[in-house]
Amino acid sequence: MASKDLAALAALFADETRAAFVLALLDGRAWTAGELARHARVAPSTASEHLGKLVAGGVLAEERQGRHRYVRLADSGIAHLVEDLAARSEPGRKAPPRTLRAASAGQAMARGRTCYDHLAGRLGITIAEAMTARGLLRQDTGFALTDRGVAWFGERGLVLEAKGRRPVARGCLDWTERKPHLAGIAGAALCRHALDSGWCVRIGSERAVKVTADGERALHEALGIDPVVLR
């Protein structure tokens, strides 16, 4: 990549409105331009202009269904980049929440959320650390599932099928915890299983998730996680 290409990519994130868009799209869903405009509190015409730049720059992918236009993050690599940039941003510059509702939403996001298609926040960190402690995951030489870890996924019917160049396991630096959580094919499979099986449920309009009573029992049985840590 030439220096001008890197500068062009960085410039796409160097705008507060575009940053708000890509952070919202970390929930893994496809959003309409109108939904993103309302989220960022900008005019539809302004949103359309910014989205055009993000699509042209390869950050977002566009889908059309009839008269509706949807956008999503281009791929898991872009999602990883966004989360990593958020983790490395200066926390001291962030303004404190202005309302109790905003503070509660922030606490919920820090406790547990989705990062594109895998689990993040304290929930994601706790799961990664529990898997490491049980010999299912290695973090000393980069993130990698052990043979026991692959078998653990198989026992739950989770097939870790390689797709393109996406790694089976990858560490993703958590922007609230400053520690890595599990991403990659394994992280996506675990997140999908947690939501489909009712271990976790989405709450609010953001990416926050909450561990259910069934989830607490399941994670305690599967990974020895103390339910108190998940609340």
Coordinates of N, CA and C in Angstrom, one line a residue:
M1 N 0.8 -1.2 0.0 CA 0.0 0.0 0.0 C 0.9 1.2 0.0
A2 N 0.6 2.2 -0.9 CA 1.4 3.4 -1.0 C 0.9 4.3 0.1
S3 N 1.8 5.3 0.5 CA 1.5 6.2 1.5 C 0.2 7.0 1.3
K4 N 0.0 7.4 0.0 CA -1.2 8.1 -0.3 C -2.5 7.3 -0.1
D5 N -2.4 6.0 -0.3 CA -3.5 5.1 -0.1 C -3.8 5.0 1.4
L6 N -2.7 4.9 2.2 CA -2.9 4.8 3.7 C -3.5 6.1 4.2
A7 N -3.1 7.2 3.7 CA -3.6 8.5 4.1 C -5.1 8.7 3.7
A8 N -5.4 8.1 2.5 CA -6.8 8.2 2.1 C -7.7 7.4 3.0
L9 N -7.2 6.2 3.3 CA -8.0 5.3 4.2 C -8.2 6.0 5.6
A10 N -7.1 6.5 6.1 CA -7.2 7.2 7.4 C -8.2 8.4 7.4
A11 N -8.2 9.1 6.3 CA -9.0 10.3 6.1 C -10.5 9.9 6.2
L12 N -10.9 8.7 5.8 CA -12.2 8.2 5.8 C -12.8 8.1 7.3
F13 N -11.9 7.9 8.2 CA -12.3 7.8 9.6 C -12.1 9.1 10.4
A14 N -11.5 10.1 9.7 CA -11.2 11.3 10.4 C -12.3 12.3 10.3
D15 N -13.5 11.9 10.5 CA -14.7 12.7 10.5 C -15.7 12.1 11.5
E16 N -16.2 13.0 12.4 CA -17.1 12.5 13.5 C -18.3 11.7 13.0
T17 N -18.9 12.2 11.9 CA -20.1 11.6 11.4 C -19.8 10.2 10.8
R18 N -18.8 10.1 10.0 CA -18.4 8.8 9.5 C -18.0 7.9 10.6
A19 N -17.3 8.4 11.6 CA -16.9 7.6 12.7 C -18.1 7.0 13.5
A20 N -19.1 7.9 13.6 CA -20.4 7.4 14.2 C -21.0 6.3 13.4
F21 N -21.0 6.4 12.1 CA -21.6 5.4 11.2 C -20.9 4.0 11.4
V22 N -19.5 4.0 11.3 CA -18.8 2.7 11.4 C -18.9 2.1 12.8
L23 N -19.0 2.9 13.8 CA -19.1 2.4 15.2 C -20.5 1.7 15.3
A24 N -21.6 2.4 14.7 CA -22.9 1.8 14.8 C -23.0 0.5 14.0
L25 N -22.3 0.4 12.9 CA -22.3 -0.8 12.1 C -21.5 -1.9 12.6
L26 N -20.8 -1.7 13.7 CA -20.1 -2.8 14.4 C -21.1 -3.8 15.0
D27 N -22.4 -3.5 15.0 CA -23.4 -4.5 15.4 C -23.6 -5.6 14.4
G28 N -22.9 -5.5 13.2 CA -23.0 -6.6 12.3 C -24.2 -6.5 11.4
R29 N -25.2 -5.6 11.6 CA -26.4 -5.5 10.8 C -26.1 -4.6 9.6
A30 N -27.0 -4.7 8.6 CA -27.1 -3.7 7.5 C -28.1 -2.6 7.9
W31 N -27.6 -1.4 7.8 CA -28.5 -0.2 8.2 C -28.9 0.5 6.9
T32 N -30.0 1.2 7.0 CA -30.4 2.1 5.9 C -29.7 3.5 6.2
A33 N -29.6 4.3 5.1 CA -29.0 5.6 5.2 C -29.8 6.4 6.2
G34 N -31.2 6.3 6.2 CA -32.0 7.0 7.1 C -31.8 6.7 8.5
E35 N -31.6 5.4 8.8 CA -31.3 5.0 10.2 C -30.0 5.5 10.7
L36 N -29.0 5.5 9.8 CA -27.7 6.0 10.2 C -27.7 7.6 10.4
A37 N -28.5 8.2 9.6 CA -28.7 9.7 9.7 C -29.3 10.0 11.0
R38 N -30.3 9.3 11.4 CA -31.0 9.6 12.7 C -30.0 9.3 13.8
H39 N -29.3 8.2 13.7 CA -28.3 7.8 14.7 C -27.3 8.9 15.0
A40 N -26.7 9.4 13.9 CA -25.7 10.4 14.0 C -26.2 11.8 14.1
R41 N -27.5 12.0 14.0 CA -28.2 13.3 14.1 C -27.7 14.2 13.0
V42 N -27.8 13.7 11.8 CA -27.4 14.6 10.6 C -28.5 14.5 9.6
A43 N -28.5 15.4 8.7 CA -29.5 15.4 7.6 C -29.3 14.2 6.7
P44 N -30.4 13.7 6.1 CA -30.2 12.6 5.1 C -29.3 12.9 4.0
S45 N -29.3 14.1 3.5 CA -28.4 14.5 2.4 C -26.9 14.4 2.9
T46 N -26.7 14.8 4.1 CA -25.3 14.7 4.7 C -24.9 13.3 4.9
A47 N -25.8 12.5 5.4 CA -25.5 11.0 5.6 C -25.2 10.4 4.2
S48 N -25.9 10.7 3.2 CA -25.7 10.1 1.9 C -24.3 10.4 1.3
E49 N -23.9 11.7 1.5 CA -22.6 12.1 1.1 C -21.5 11.3 1.8
H50 N -21.6 11.2 3.1 CA -20.6 10.5 3.8 C -20.6 9.0 3.5
L51 N -21.8 8.4 3.3 CA -21.8 7.0 3.0 C -21.2 6.7 1.6
G52 N -21.4 7.6 0.7 CA -20.8 7.5 -0.6 C -19.3 7.4 -0.5
K53 N -18.7 8.2 0.3 CA -17.3 8.2 0.5 C -16.8 6.9 1.1
L54 N -17.5 6.4 2.1 CA -17.2 5.1 2.8 C -17.3 3.9 1.9
V55 N -18.3 3.9 1.1 CA -18.5 2.8 0.1 C -17.4 2.9 -1.0
A56 N -17.1 4.1 -1.5 CA -16.1 4.2 -2.5 C -14.7 3.8 -2.0
G57 N -14.5 4.1 -0.7 CA -13.2 3.7 -0.1 C -13.1 2.3 0.4
G58 N -14.1 1.5 0.2 CA -14.0 0.1 0.6 C -14.3 -0.2 2.0
V59 N -14.7 0.8 2.8 CA -15.0 0.6 4.2 C -16.4 -0.1 4.4
L60 N -17.3 0.4 3.6 CA -18.7 -0.2 3.6 C -19.0 -0.9 2.3
A61 N -19.9 -1.8 2.4 CA -20.5 -2.5 1.3 C -22.0 -2.1 1.2
E62 N -22.4 -1.9 0.0 CA -23.8 -1.5 -0.3 C -24.7 -2.6 -0.8
E63 N -25.9 -2.7 -0.3 CA -26.8 -3.6 -0.8 C -28.1 -2.9 -1.1
R64 N -28.8 -3.3 -2.1 CA -30.1 -2.7 -2.5 C -31.2 -3.8 -2.6
Q65 N -32.3 -3.5 -2.0 CA -33.5 -4.4 -2.0 C -34.6 -3.5 -2.4
G66 N -35.0 -3.6 -3.7 CA -36.1 -2.7 -4.2 C -35.6 -1.3 -4.2
R67 N -36.4 -0.4 -3.5 CA -36.0 1.0 -3.4 C -35.2 1.3 -2.2
H68 N -34.9 0.3 -1.4 CA -34.2 0.5 -0.1 C -32.7 0.2 -0.4
R69 N -31.9 1.1 0.2 CA -30.4 1.0 0.2 C -29.9 0.7 1.6
Y70 N -29.1 -0.4 1.7 CA -28.5 -0.8 2.9 C -27.0 -0.7 2.8
V71 N -26.4 -0.4 3.9 CA -24.9 -0.5 4.0 C -24.5 -1.3 5.2
R72 N -23.4 -1.9 5.1 CA -22.8 -2.7 6.2 C -21.3 -2.6 6.1
L73 N -20.6 -3.0 7.2 CA -19.1 -3.0 7.1 C -18.7 -4.0 6.0
A74 N -17.7 -3.6 5.3 CA -17.3 -4.4 4.1 C -16.9 -5.9 4.5
D75 N -16.2 -6.0 5.6 CA -15.8 -7.4 6.0 C -15.3 -7.4 7.4
S76 N -15.0 -8.5 7.9 CA -14.5 -8.7 9.3 C -13.2 -7.9 9.6
G77 N -12.4 -7.8 8.5 CA -11.1 -7.0 8.7 C -11.4 -5.6 9.0
I78 N -12.4 -5.0 8.3 CA -12.7 -3.6 8.6 C -13.3 -3.5 10.0
A79 N -14.1 -4.4 10.4 CA -14.7 -4.4 11.8 C -13.5 -4.5 12.8
H80 N -12.6 -5.3 12.6 CA -11.4 -5.4 13.5 C -10.7 -4.1 13.5
L81 N -10.5 -3.5 12.4 CA -9.8 -2.2 12.3 C -10.5 -1.1 13.1
V82 N -11.8 -1.1 13.0 CA -12.6 -0.1 13.7 C -12.5 -0.3 15.2
E83 N -12.7 -1.5 15.6 CA -12.6 -1.8 17.1 C -11.2 -1.5 17.6
D84 N -10.2 -1.8 16.8 CA -8.8 -1.5 17.3 C -8.6 0.0 17.4
L85 N -9.1 0.8 16.4 CA -9.0 2.2 16.5 C -9.7 2.8 17.7
A86 N -10.9 2.2 18.0 CA -11.6 2.7 19.1 C -10.9 2.4 20.4
A87 N -10.2 1.2 20.5 CA -9.5 0.8 21.7 C -8.3 1.7 21.9
R88 N -7.7 2.2 20.8 CA -6.5 3.0 20.9 C -6.7 4.5 21.0
S89 N -8.0 4.9 20.9 CA -8.3 6.3 21.0 C -8.1 6.7 22.5
E90 N -7.8 8.0 22.7 CA -7.5 8.5 24.0 C -8.7 8.6 24.9
P91 N -8.8 7.7 25.9 CA -10.1 7.7 26.8 C -10.3 9.0 27.5
G92 N -9.2 9.7 27.8 CA -9.3 10.9 28.6 C -10.0 12.0 27.9
R93 N -10.1 11.9 26.5 CA -10.8 12.9 25.7 C -12.3 12.7 25.6
K94 N -12.8 11.6 26.1 CA -14.2 11.3 25.9 C -15.0 12.1 27.0
A95 N -16.0 12.7 26.5 CA -16.9 13.5 27.4 C -17.7 12.5 28.3
P96 N -17.9 12.9 29.5 CA -18.7 12.0 30.4 C -20.1 12.0 29.9
P97 N -20.9 10.9 30.2 CA -22.3 10.9 29.8 C -23.1 12.0 30.4
R98 N -24.0 12.6 29.7 CA -24.8 13.7 30.2 C -26.0 13.3 30.9
T99 N -26.5 12.1 30.7 CA -27.8 11.7 31.3 C -27.6 10.3 31.9
L100 N -28.5 10.0 32.8 CA -28.5 8.7 33.5 C -28.7 7.6 32.4
R101 N -29.5 7.8 31.5 CA -29.8 6.8 30.4 C -28.5 6.6 29.6
A102 N -27.7 7.6 29.3 CA -26.5 7.4 28.6 C -25.5 6.7 29.4
A103 N -25.4 7.0 30.7 CA -24.5 6.3 31.6 C -24.8 4.8 31.7
S104 N -26.1 4.5 31.8 CA -26.6 3.1 31.9 C -26.3 2.3 30.6
A105 N -26.5 3.0 29.5 CA -26.2 2.4 28.2 C -24.7 2.1 28.1
G106 N -23.8 3.1 28.5 CA -22.4 2.8 28.5 C -22.0 1.7 29.4
Q107 N -22.6 1.6 30.5 CA -22.2 0.5 31.4 C -22.7 -0.9 30.8
A108 N -23.8 -0.9 30.1 CA -24.3 -2.1 29.5 C -23.3 -2.5 28.4
M109 N -22.9 -1.6 27.6 CA -21.9 -1.9 26.5 C -20.6 -2.4 27.0
A110 N -20.2 -1.8 28.2 CA -18.9 -2.3 28.7 C -19.0 -3.7 29.3
R111 N -20.2 -4.0 29.9 CA -20.4 -5.3 30.5 C -20.5 -6.4 29.4
G112 N -21.2 -6.2 28.3 CA -21.2 -7.2 27.3 C -21.8 -6.6 26.0
R113 N -21.2 -6.9 24.9 CA -21.8 -6.4 23.6 C -21.2 -7.3 22.5
T114 N -21.7 -7.0 21.3 CA -21.2 -7.7 20.1 C -20.3 -6.7 19.4
C115 N -19.2 -7.2 18.9 CA -18.2 -6.5 18.1 C -18.3 -7.1 16.7
Y116 N -19.1 -6.5 15.8 CA -19.4 -7.1 14.5 C -20.1 -8.4 14.7
D117 N -19.4 -9.5 14.7 CA -20.0 -10.8 14.9 C -19.5 -11.7 16.0
H118 N -18.8 -11.1 17.0 CA -18.3 -11.8 18.1 C -18.5 -11.1 19.4
L119 N -18.3 -11.7 20.5 CA -18.7 -11.1 21.8 C -17.5 -10.3 22.3
A120 N -17.8 -9.1 22.9 CA -16.8 -8.2 23.4 C -17.2 -7.7 24.8
G121 N -16.5 -6.7 25.3 CA -16.8 -6.2 26.7 C -16.2 -7.2 27.7
R122 N -16.7 -7.0 28.9 CA -16.2 -7.9 30.0 C -16.6 -9.3 29.7
L123 N -17.8 -9.5 29.1 CA -18.3 -10.8 28.7 C -17.3 -11.5 27.8
G124 N -16.9 -10.8 26.7 CA -15.9 -11.4 25.8 C -14.6 -11.7 26.4
I125 N -14.1 -10.8 27.2 CA -12.8 -11.0 27.9 C -12.9 -12.2 28.9
T126 N -13.9 -12.2 29.6 CA -14.1 -13.3 30.6 C -14.1 -14.7 29.9
I127 N -14.8 -14.8 28.8 CA -14.9 -16.1 28.1 C -13.5 -16.4 27.5
A128 N -12.8 -15.4 26.9 CA -11.4 -15.7 26.4 C -10.5 -16.2 27.5
E129 N -10.5 -15.5 28.6 CA -9.7 -15.9 29.7 C -10.0 -17.2 30.3
A130 N -11.3 -17.6 30.4 CA -11.7 -18.9 30.9 C -11.3 -20.0 29.9
M131 N -11.4 -19.7 28.6 CA -11.0 -20.7 27.6 C -9.5 -20.9 27.7
T132 N -8.7 -19.8 27.9 CA -7.3 -20.0 28.1 C -6.9 -20.8 29.3
A133 N -7.6 -20.5 30.4 CA -7.3 -21.2 31.7 C -7.6 -22.7 31.5
R134 N -8.5 -23.0 30.7 CA -8.9 -24.4 30.6 C -8.1 -25.1 29.4
G135 N -7.2 -24.4 28.8 CA -6.4 -25.1 27.8 C -7.1 -25.2 26.5
L136 N -8.1 -24.4 26.3 CA -8.8 -24.4 25.0 C -8.3 -23.4 24.0
L137 N -7.6 -22.4 24.5 CA -7.2 -21.3 23.7 C -5.8 -20.9 24.2
R138 N -4.9 -20.6 23.3 CA -3.6 -20.1 23.6 C -3.4 -18.6 23.2
Q139 N -2.9 -17.8 24.2 CA -2.6 -16.4 23.9 C -1.2 -16.0 23.9
D140 N -0.3 -17.0 24.3 CA 1.1 -16.7 24.5 C 1.8 -16.5 23.2
T141 N 1.4 -17.1 22.1 CA 2.0 -17.0 20.8 C 1.0 -16.5 19.8
G142 N 0.1 -15.6 20.2 CA -1.0 -15.2 19.4 C -2.2 -16.0 19.7
F143 N -3.3 -15.6 19.3 CA -4.5 -16.3 19.5 C -4.6 -17.6 18.7
A144 N -4.8 -18.7 19.3 CA -4.9 -20.0 18.5 C -5.7 -21.0 19.4
L145 N -6.6 -21.7 18.8 CA -7.3 -22.8 19.5 C -6.4 -24.0 19.6
T146 N -6.4 -24.6 20.7 CA -5.7 -25.9 20.9 C -6.5 -27.0 20.3
D147 N -6.0 -28.2 20.3 CA -6.7 -29.4 19.9 C -8.0 -29.6 20.8
R148 N -7.8 -29.3 22.1 CA -8.9 -29.4 23.0 C -9.9 -28.4 22.7
G149 N -9.5 -27.2 22.3 CA -10.4 -26.1 22.0 C -11.2 -26.5 20.7
V150 N -10.6 -27.0 19.7 CA -11.3 -27.4 18.5 C -12.4 -28.5 18.9
A151 N -12.0 -29.4 19.7 CA -12.9 -30.5 20.1 C -14.0 -29.9 20.9
W152 N -13.8 -28.9 21.8 CA -14.8 -28.2 22.6 C -15.9 -27.6 21.7
F153 N -15.5 -27.0 20.6 CA -16.4 -26.4 19.7 C -17.2 -27.5 19.0
G154 N -16.5 -28.6 18.6 CA -17.2 -29.7 17.9 C -18.2 -30.4 18.8
E155 N -17.9 -30.5 20.1 CA -18.9 -31.1 21.0 C -20.2 -30.3 21.1
R156 N -20.2 -29.0 20.7 CA -21.4 -28.2 20.7 C -21.9 -28.0 19.3
G157 N -21.4 -28.8 18.4 CA -22.0 -28.8 17.1 C -21.6 -27.5 16.3
L158 N -20.5 -26.9 16.7 CA -20.0 -25.7 16.0 C -18.9 -26.0 15.1
V159 N -19.1 -25.9 13.8 CA -18.1 -26.3 12.8 C -17.3 -25.0 12.5
L160 N -16.0 -25.2 12.6 CA -15.1 -24.0 12.4 C -14.6 -24.1 10.9
E161 N -15.4 -23.8 10.0 CA -15.1 -23.9 8.6 C -14.4 -22.7 8.1
A162 N -13.2 -22.9 7.5 CA -12.4 -21.8 7.0 C -13.1 -21.1 5.9
K163 N -13.1 -19.7 5.9 CA -13.8 -18.9 4.9 C -12.8 -17.9 4.4
G164 N -12.3 -18.0 3.2 CA -11.3 -17.1 2.7 C -10.0 -17.0 3.6
R165 N -9.6 -15.8 3.9 CA -8.3 -15.7 4.6 C -8.6 -15.4 6.1
R166 N -9.9 -15.4 6.5 CA -10.2 -15.1 7.9 C -9.6 -16.2 8.8
P167 N -8.9 -15.9 9.9 CA -8.3 -16.9 10.7 C -9.4 -17.6 11.6
V168 N -9.1 -18.8 12.0 CA -10.0 -19.5 12.9 C -10.1 -18.7 14.2
A169 N -9.0 -18.3 14.8 CA -9.1 -17.6 16.1 C -8.2 -16.3 15.9
R170 N -8.7 -15.2 16.5 CA -7.9 -14.0 16.4 C -8.2 -13.1 17.6
G171 N -7.2 -12.5 18.1 CA -7.4 -11.6 19.2 C -7.8 -10.2 18.7
C172 N -8.8 -9.7 19.4 CA -9.3 -8.3 19.0 C -9.3 -7.5 20.3
L173 N -8.5 -6.4 20.2 CA -8.3 -5.6 21.4 C -9.6 -4.9 21.8
D174 N -10.1 -5.1 23.0 CA -11.3 -4.6 23.4 C -11.2 -3.1 23.8
W175 N -12.0 -2.3 23.3 CA -11.8 -0.8 23.5 C -12.3 -0.4 24.9
T176 N -13.1 -1.2 25.6 CA -13.4 -0.8 27.0 C -12.5 -1.5 28.0
E177 N -12.1 -2.7 27.7 CA -11.3 -3.5 28.7 C -9.8 -3.4 28.5
R178 N -9.4 -3.0 27.3 CA -8.0 -2.9 26.9 C -7.3 -4.3 27.0
K179 N -8.1 -5.3 26.8 CA -7.5 -6.7 26.7 C -8.1 -7.3 25.5
P180 N -7.5 -8.4 24.9 CA -8.1 -9.0 23.7 C -9.2 -10.0 24.1
H181 N -10.2 -9.9 23.2 CA -11.3 -11.0 23.2 C -11.2 -11.8 22.0
L182 N -12.0 -12.9 21.9 CA -11.9 -13.8 20.8 C -12.7 -13.4 19.6
A183 N -12.0 -13.2 18.5 CA -12.6 -12.9 17.2 C -12.3 -14.1 16.2
G184 N -12.4 -13.8 15.0 CA -12.2 -14.8 14.0 C -13.4 -15.7 13.8
I185 N -13.2 -16.8 13.1 CA -14.3 -17.8 12.8 C -14.8 -18.4 14.1
A186 N -13.9 -18.7 15.1 CA -14.3 -19.3 16.4 C -15.2 -18.3 17.2
G187 N -14.7 -17.0 17.2 CA -15.4 -16.0 17.9 C -16.8 -15.8 17.4
A188 N -16.9 -15.8 16.0 CA -18.2 -15.6 15.4 C -19.2 -16.8 15.7
A189 N -18.6 -18.0 15.6 CA -19.4 -19.2 15.9 C -19.9 -19.2 17.3
L190 N -19.1 -18.8 18.3 CA -19.5 -18.8 19.7 C -20.6 -17.7 19.9
C191 N -20.4 -16.6 19.3 CA -21.4 -15.5 19.5 C -22.7 -15.9 18.9
R192 N -22.7 -16.5 17.8 CA -24.0 -17.0 17.1 C -24.6 -18.0 18.0
H193 N -23.8 -18.9 18.5 CA -24.4 -20.0 19.4 C -25.0 -19.4 20.7
A194 N -24.3 -18.4 21.2 CA -24.8 -17.8 22.5 C -26.1 -17.1 22.3
L195 N -26.3 -16.5 21.1 CA -27.6 -15.8 20.9 C -28.6 -16.8 20.4
D196 N -28.3 -17.7 19.6 CA -29.3 -18.7 19.1 C -29.8 -19.6 20.3
S197 N -28.9 -19.9 21.2 CA -29.3 -20.8 22.3 C -29.9 -20.1 23.5
G198 N -29.9 -18.8 23.4 CA -30.5 -18.0 24.5 C -29.6 -17.8 25.7
W199 N -28.3 -18.0 25.5 CA -27.3 -17.7 26.5 C -27.3 -16.2 26.7
C200 N -27.4 -15.5 25.6 CA -27.4 -14.0 25.7 C -28.6 -13.4 24.9
V201 N -29.0 -12.3 25.2 CA -30.0 -11.6 24.5 C -29.6 -10.1 24.3
R202 N -30.0 -9.6 23.1 CA -29.7 -8.2 22.9 C -30.6 -7.3 23.7
I203 N -30.0 -6.1 24.1 CA -30.8 -5.2 24.9 C -30.6 -3.8 24.4
G204 N -31.6 -3.0 24.4 CA -31.5 -1.6 24.0 C -31.3 -1.5 22.5
S205 N -31.0 -0.3 22.0 CA -30.8 -0.1 20.6 C -29.4 -0.2 20.1
E206 N -28.5 -0.4 21.1 CA -27.1 -0.4 20.7 C -26.7 -1.9 20.6
R207 N -25.4 -2.2 20.7 CA -24.9 -3.5 20.5 C -24.8 -4.3 21.8
A208 N -25.3 -3.8 22.9 CA -25.2 -4.4 24.2 C -26.0 -5.7 24.2
V209 N -25.4 -6.7 25.0 CA -26.1 -8.0 25.2 C -26.0 -8.3 26.7
K210 N -27.0 -9.1 27.1 CA -27.1 -9.5 28.5 C -27.1 -11.0 28.6
V211 N -26.4 -11.5 29.6 CA -26.3 -13.0 29.8 C -27.6 -13.3 30.6
T212 N -28.3 -14.3 30.1 CA -29.5 -14.8 30.7 C -29.2 -15.8 31.8
A213 N -30.2 -16.2 32.6 CA -30.0 -17.2 33.7 C -29.5 -18.5 33.0
D214 N -30.1 -18.9 31.9 CA -29.7 -20.1 31.2 C -28.2 -19.9 30.8
G215 N -27.9 -18.7 30.3 CA -26.5 -18.5 29.9 C -25.5 -18.6 31.0
E216 N -25.9 -18.1 32.2 CA -25.0 -18.2 33.3 C -24.7 -19.6 33.7
R217 N -25.8 -20.4 33.7 CA -25.6 -21.8 34.0 C -24.8 -22.5 32.9
A218 N -25.0 -22.2 31.7 CA -24.3 -22.9 30.6 C -22.8 -22.5 30.6
L219 N -22.5 -21.2 30.8 CA -21.1 -20.8 30.8 C -20.4 -21.3 32.1
H220 N -21.1 -21.5 33.2 CA -20.5 -22.0 34.3 C -20.1 -23.5 34.1
E221 N -21.1 -24.2 33.5 CA -20.8 -25.7 33.2 C -19.8 -25.9 32.1
A222 N -19.8 -25.0 31.1 CA -18.9 -25.2 30.0 C -17.5 -24.7 30.2
L223 N -17.4 -23.5 31.0 CA -16.1 -22.9 31.2 C -15.7 -22.5 32.6
G224 N -16.6 -22.9 33.6 CA -16.3 -22.7 35.0 C -16.4 -21.2 35.3
I225 N -17.1 -20.4 34.6 CA -17.2 -19.0 34.8 C -18.2 -18.7 36.0
D226 N -17.8 -17.9 37.0 CA -18.7 -17.5 38.1 C -19.8 -16.6 37.6
P227 N -21.1 -17.0 37.8 CA -22.2 -16.2 37.3 C -22.1 -14.7 37.8
V228 N -21.6 -14.5 38.9 CA -21.5 -13.1 39.5 C -20.7 -12.2 38.6
V229 N -19.7 -12.8 37.9 CA -18.8 -12.0 37.1 C -19.5 -11.5 35.9
L230 N -20.6 -12.2 35.5 CA -21.3 -11.9 34.2 C -22.4 -10.8 34.5
R231 N -22.6 -10.4 35.7 CA -23.7 -9.5 36.0 C -23.3 -8.0 36.0

